[in-house]
Short mmCIF file of C-alpha atoms in Angstrom, two decimals:
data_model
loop_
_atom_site.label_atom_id
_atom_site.label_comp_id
_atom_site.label_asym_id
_atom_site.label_seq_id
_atom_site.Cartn_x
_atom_site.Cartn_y
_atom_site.Cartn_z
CA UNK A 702 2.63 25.71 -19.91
CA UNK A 703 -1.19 25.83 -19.62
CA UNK A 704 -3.02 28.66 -17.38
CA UNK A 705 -5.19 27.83 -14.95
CA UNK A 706 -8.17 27.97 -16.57
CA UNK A 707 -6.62 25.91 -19.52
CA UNK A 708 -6.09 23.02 -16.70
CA UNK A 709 -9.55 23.37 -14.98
CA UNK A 710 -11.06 23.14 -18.80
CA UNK A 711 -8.75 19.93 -19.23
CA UNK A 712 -9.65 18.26 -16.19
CA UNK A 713 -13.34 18.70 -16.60
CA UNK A 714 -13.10 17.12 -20.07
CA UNK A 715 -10.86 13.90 -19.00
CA UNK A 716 -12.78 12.66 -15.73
CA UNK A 717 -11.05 9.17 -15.04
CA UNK A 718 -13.54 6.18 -15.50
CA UNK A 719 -13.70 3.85 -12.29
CA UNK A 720 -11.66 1.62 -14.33
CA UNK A 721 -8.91 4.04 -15.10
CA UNK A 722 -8.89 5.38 -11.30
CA UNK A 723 -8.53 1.45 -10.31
CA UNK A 724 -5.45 0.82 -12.89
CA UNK A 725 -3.67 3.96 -11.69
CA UNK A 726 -4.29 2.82 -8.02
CA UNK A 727 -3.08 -0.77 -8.80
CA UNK A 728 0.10 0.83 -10.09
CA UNK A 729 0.80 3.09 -7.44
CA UNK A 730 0.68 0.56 -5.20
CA UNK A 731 2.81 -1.81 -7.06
CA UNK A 732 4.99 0.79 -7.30
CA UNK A 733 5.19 1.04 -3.49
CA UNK A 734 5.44 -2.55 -3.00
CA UNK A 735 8.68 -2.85 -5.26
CA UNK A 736 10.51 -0.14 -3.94
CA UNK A 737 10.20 -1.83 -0.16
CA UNK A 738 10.62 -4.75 -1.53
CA UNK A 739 14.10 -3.43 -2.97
CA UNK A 740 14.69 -1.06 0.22
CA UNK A 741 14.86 -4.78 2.23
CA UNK A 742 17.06 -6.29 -0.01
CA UNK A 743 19.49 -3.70 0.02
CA UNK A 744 19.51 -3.09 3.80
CA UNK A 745 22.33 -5.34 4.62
CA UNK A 746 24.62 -2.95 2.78
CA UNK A 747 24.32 -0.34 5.40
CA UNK A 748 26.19 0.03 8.83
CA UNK A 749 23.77 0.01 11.46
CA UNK A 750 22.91 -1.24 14.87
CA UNK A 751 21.47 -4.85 14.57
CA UNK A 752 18.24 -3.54 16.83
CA UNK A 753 18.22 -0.76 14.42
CA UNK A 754 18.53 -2.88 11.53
CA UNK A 755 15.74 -5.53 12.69
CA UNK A 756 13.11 -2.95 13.42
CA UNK A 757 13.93 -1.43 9.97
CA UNK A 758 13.56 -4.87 8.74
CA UNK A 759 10.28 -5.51 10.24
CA UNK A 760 8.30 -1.95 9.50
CA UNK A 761 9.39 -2.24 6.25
CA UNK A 762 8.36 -6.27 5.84
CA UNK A 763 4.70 -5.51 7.65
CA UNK A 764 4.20 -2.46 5.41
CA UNK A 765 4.77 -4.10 1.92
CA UNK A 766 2.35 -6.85 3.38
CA UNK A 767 -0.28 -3.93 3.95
CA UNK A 768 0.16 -3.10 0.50
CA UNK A 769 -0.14 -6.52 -1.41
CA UNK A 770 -3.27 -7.41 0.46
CA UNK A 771 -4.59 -3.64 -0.55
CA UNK A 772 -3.48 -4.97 -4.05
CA UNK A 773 -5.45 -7.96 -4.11
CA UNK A 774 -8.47 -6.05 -2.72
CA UNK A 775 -8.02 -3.32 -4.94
CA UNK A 776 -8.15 -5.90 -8.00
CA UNK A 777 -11.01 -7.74 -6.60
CA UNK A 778 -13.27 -5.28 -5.53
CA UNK A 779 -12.65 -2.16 -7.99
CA UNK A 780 -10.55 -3.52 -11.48
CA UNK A 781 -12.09 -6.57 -12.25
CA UNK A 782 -15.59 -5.36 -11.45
CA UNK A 783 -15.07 -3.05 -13.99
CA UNK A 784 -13.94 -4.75 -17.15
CA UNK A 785 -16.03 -5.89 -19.86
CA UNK A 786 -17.11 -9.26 -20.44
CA UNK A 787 -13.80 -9.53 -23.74
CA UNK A 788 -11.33 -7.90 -21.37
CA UNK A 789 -12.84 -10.27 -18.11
CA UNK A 790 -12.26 -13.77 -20.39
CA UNK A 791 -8.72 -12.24 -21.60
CA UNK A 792 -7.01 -11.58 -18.39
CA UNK A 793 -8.97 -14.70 -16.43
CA UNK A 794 -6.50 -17.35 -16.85
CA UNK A 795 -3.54 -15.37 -16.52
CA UNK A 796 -4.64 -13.70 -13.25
CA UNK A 797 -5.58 -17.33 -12.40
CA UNK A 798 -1.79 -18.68 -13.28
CA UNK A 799 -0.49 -15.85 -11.02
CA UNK A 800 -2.80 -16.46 -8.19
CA UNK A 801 -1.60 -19.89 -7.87
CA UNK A 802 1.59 -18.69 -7.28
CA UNK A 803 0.52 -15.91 -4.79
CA UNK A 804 -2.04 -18.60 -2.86
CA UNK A 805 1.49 -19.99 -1.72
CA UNK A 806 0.91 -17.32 0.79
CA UNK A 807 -2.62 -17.61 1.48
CA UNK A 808 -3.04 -15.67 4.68
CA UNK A 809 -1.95 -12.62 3.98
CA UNK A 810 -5.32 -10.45 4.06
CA UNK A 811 -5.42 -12.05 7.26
CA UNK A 812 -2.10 -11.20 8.29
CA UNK A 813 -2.77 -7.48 7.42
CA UNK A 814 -6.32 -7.45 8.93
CA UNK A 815 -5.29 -8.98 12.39
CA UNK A 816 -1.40 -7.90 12.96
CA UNK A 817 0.02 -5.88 10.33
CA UNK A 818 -2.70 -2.88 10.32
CA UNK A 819 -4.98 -3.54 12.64
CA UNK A 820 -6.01 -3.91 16.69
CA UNK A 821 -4.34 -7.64 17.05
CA UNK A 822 -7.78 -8.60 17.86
CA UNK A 823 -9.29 -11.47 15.81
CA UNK A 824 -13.08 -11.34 16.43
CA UNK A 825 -12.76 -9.05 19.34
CA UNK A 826 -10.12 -11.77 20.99
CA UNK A 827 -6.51 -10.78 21.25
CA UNK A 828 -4.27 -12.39 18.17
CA UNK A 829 -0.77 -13.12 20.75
CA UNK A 830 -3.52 -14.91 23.39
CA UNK A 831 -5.67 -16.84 20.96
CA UNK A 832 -4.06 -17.18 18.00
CA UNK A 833 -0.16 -18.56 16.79
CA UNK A 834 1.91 -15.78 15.00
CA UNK A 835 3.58 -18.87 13.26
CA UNK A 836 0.16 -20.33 11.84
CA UNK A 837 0.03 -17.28 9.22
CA UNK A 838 1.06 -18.56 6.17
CA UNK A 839 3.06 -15.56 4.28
CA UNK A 840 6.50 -14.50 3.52
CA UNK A 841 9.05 -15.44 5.90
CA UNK A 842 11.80 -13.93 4.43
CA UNK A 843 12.81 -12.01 1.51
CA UNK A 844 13.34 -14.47 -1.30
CA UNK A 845 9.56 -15.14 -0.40
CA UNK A 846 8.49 -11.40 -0.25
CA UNK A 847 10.15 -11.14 -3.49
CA UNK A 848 8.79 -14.17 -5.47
CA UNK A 849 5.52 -12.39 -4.10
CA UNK A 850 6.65 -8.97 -5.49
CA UNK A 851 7.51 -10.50 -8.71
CA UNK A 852 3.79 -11.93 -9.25
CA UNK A 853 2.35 -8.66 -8.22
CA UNK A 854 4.82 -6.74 -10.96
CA UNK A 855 3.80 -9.28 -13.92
CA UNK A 856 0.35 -8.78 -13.15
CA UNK A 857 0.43 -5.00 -13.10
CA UNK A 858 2.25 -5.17 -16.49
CA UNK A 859 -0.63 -7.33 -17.94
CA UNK A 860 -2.87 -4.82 -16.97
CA UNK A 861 -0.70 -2.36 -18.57
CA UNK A 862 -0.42 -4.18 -21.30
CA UNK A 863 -4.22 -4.78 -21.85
CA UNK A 864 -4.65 -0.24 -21.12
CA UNK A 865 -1.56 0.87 -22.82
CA UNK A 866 -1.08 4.62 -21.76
CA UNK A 867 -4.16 4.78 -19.13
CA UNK A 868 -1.45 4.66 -15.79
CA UNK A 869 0.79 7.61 -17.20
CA UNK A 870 -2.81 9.28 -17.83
CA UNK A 871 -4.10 9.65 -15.17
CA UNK A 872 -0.67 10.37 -13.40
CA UNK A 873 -0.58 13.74 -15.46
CA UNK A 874 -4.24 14.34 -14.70
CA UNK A 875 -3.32 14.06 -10.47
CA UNK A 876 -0.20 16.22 -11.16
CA UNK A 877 -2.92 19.32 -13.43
CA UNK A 878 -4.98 19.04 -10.27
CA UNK A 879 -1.88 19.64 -8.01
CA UNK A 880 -0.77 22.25 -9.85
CA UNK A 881 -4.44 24.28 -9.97
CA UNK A 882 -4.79 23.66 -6.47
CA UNK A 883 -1.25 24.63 -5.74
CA UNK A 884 -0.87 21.45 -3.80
CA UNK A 885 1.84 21.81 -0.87
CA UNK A 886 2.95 19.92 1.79
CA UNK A 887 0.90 21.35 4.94
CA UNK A 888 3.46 21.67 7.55
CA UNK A 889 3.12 22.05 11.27
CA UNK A 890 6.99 21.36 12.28
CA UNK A 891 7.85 21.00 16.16
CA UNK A 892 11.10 21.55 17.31
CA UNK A 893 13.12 20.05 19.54
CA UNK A 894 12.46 22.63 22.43
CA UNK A 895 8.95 22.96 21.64
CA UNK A 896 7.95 19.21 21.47
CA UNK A 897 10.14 18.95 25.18
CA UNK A 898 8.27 21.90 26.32
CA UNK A 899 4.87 20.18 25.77
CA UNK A 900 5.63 16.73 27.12
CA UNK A 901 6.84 18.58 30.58
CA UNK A 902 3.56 20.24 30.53
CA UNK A 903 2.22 16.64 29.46
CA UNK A 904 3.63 15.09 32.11
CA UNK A 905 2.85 17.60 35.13
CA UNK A 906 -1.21 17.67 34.02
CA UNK A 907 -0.80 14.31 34.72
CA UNK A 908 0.73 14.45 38.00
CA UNK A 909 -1.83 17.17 39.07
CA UNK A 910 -4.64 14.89 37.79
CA UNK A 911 -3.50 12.28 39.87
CA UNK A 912 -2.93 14.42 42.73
CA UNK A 913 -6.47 15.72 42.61
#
């Protein structure tokens, strides 16, 4: 096991290259998107409520959109503007192959901008008065989501493929620093009678505020 100094010496000496930061990121979040994308497809097999089922349906559908358009935005703005001319012509028509397949559902940066993380405001103008929900162009259901899932994993492997090792690297590089900051969850836990207790001061502010 190293000491801390031993990890503080090891970190200084492998600082991630914007590249490397960028394919770690890309796989976290493809990570993320196939384990919702799996959490959906599974929820059927559990007893619950059909309200409770539906809203778990559609939290869980509007956050794996949030992540594929971070994806795409990620790959745009951070990975590709990093790679070298040889590794920008290898990976160029095979990103291009998958896109085609992923511009089946070209709205979903919008989707995620407008509804899915966002004010439901399209250029200051509220998305349910101006705009049609229906008009968005992205999964509708989840063969879709996961024939979108399915691109995003076969690119992430290129990638992979292309920086053999570099994910795994700097995923033991984030768990040194953890471990020499002694990274813990900070944890401010109400309970029951203590969250109760504030609303019913909450709510008679309120009433005096109204009063006055």
């Amino acid at each position: 096991m190293l000491h801390r100094n031993q990890i503080i010496y090891f970190m200084k000496e492998t600082v991630p290259t914007p590249l490397e930061e960028s394919i770690h990121i890309l796989n976290v979040l493809n990570n993320l998107i196939n384990e919702h994308q799996r959490a959906l497809a599974h929820l059927t097999e559990y007893n619950v409520d059909v309200n409770v089922f539906m809203t778990l349906n559609h939290m869980t559908f509007q956050y794996t959109i949030i992540q594929v358009a971070s994806y795409l935005d990620e790959y745009h703005s951070y990975f590709s503007q990093n790679l070298n001319e040889i590794q920008k012509e290898y990976i160029k028509p095979l990103y291009r192959r998958i896109k085609e397949e992923i511009n089946r559902f070209p709205d979903v940066k919008n989707f995620r901008n407008h509804i899915s993380a966002h004010n439901l405001r399209i250029k200051n103008k509220s998305v349910a008065l101006y705009q049609d929900f229906n008009t968005y162009r992205v999964p509708q259901n989840i063969i879709e989501l996961g024939f979108l899932t399915v691109c995003i994993d076969t690119l992430t492997k290129i990638i992979n493929g292309m920086f053999p090792g570099t994910y795994e690297k700097i995923g033991n590089l984030v768990n040194l620093k953890n471990k020499q900051e002694g990274a813990t969850n900070i944890v401010w836990e109400l309970t029951g009678v203590e969250a109760e207790s504030l609303l019913k001061k909450l709510s008679r502010d309120l009433r005096q505020l109204e009063i006055s």
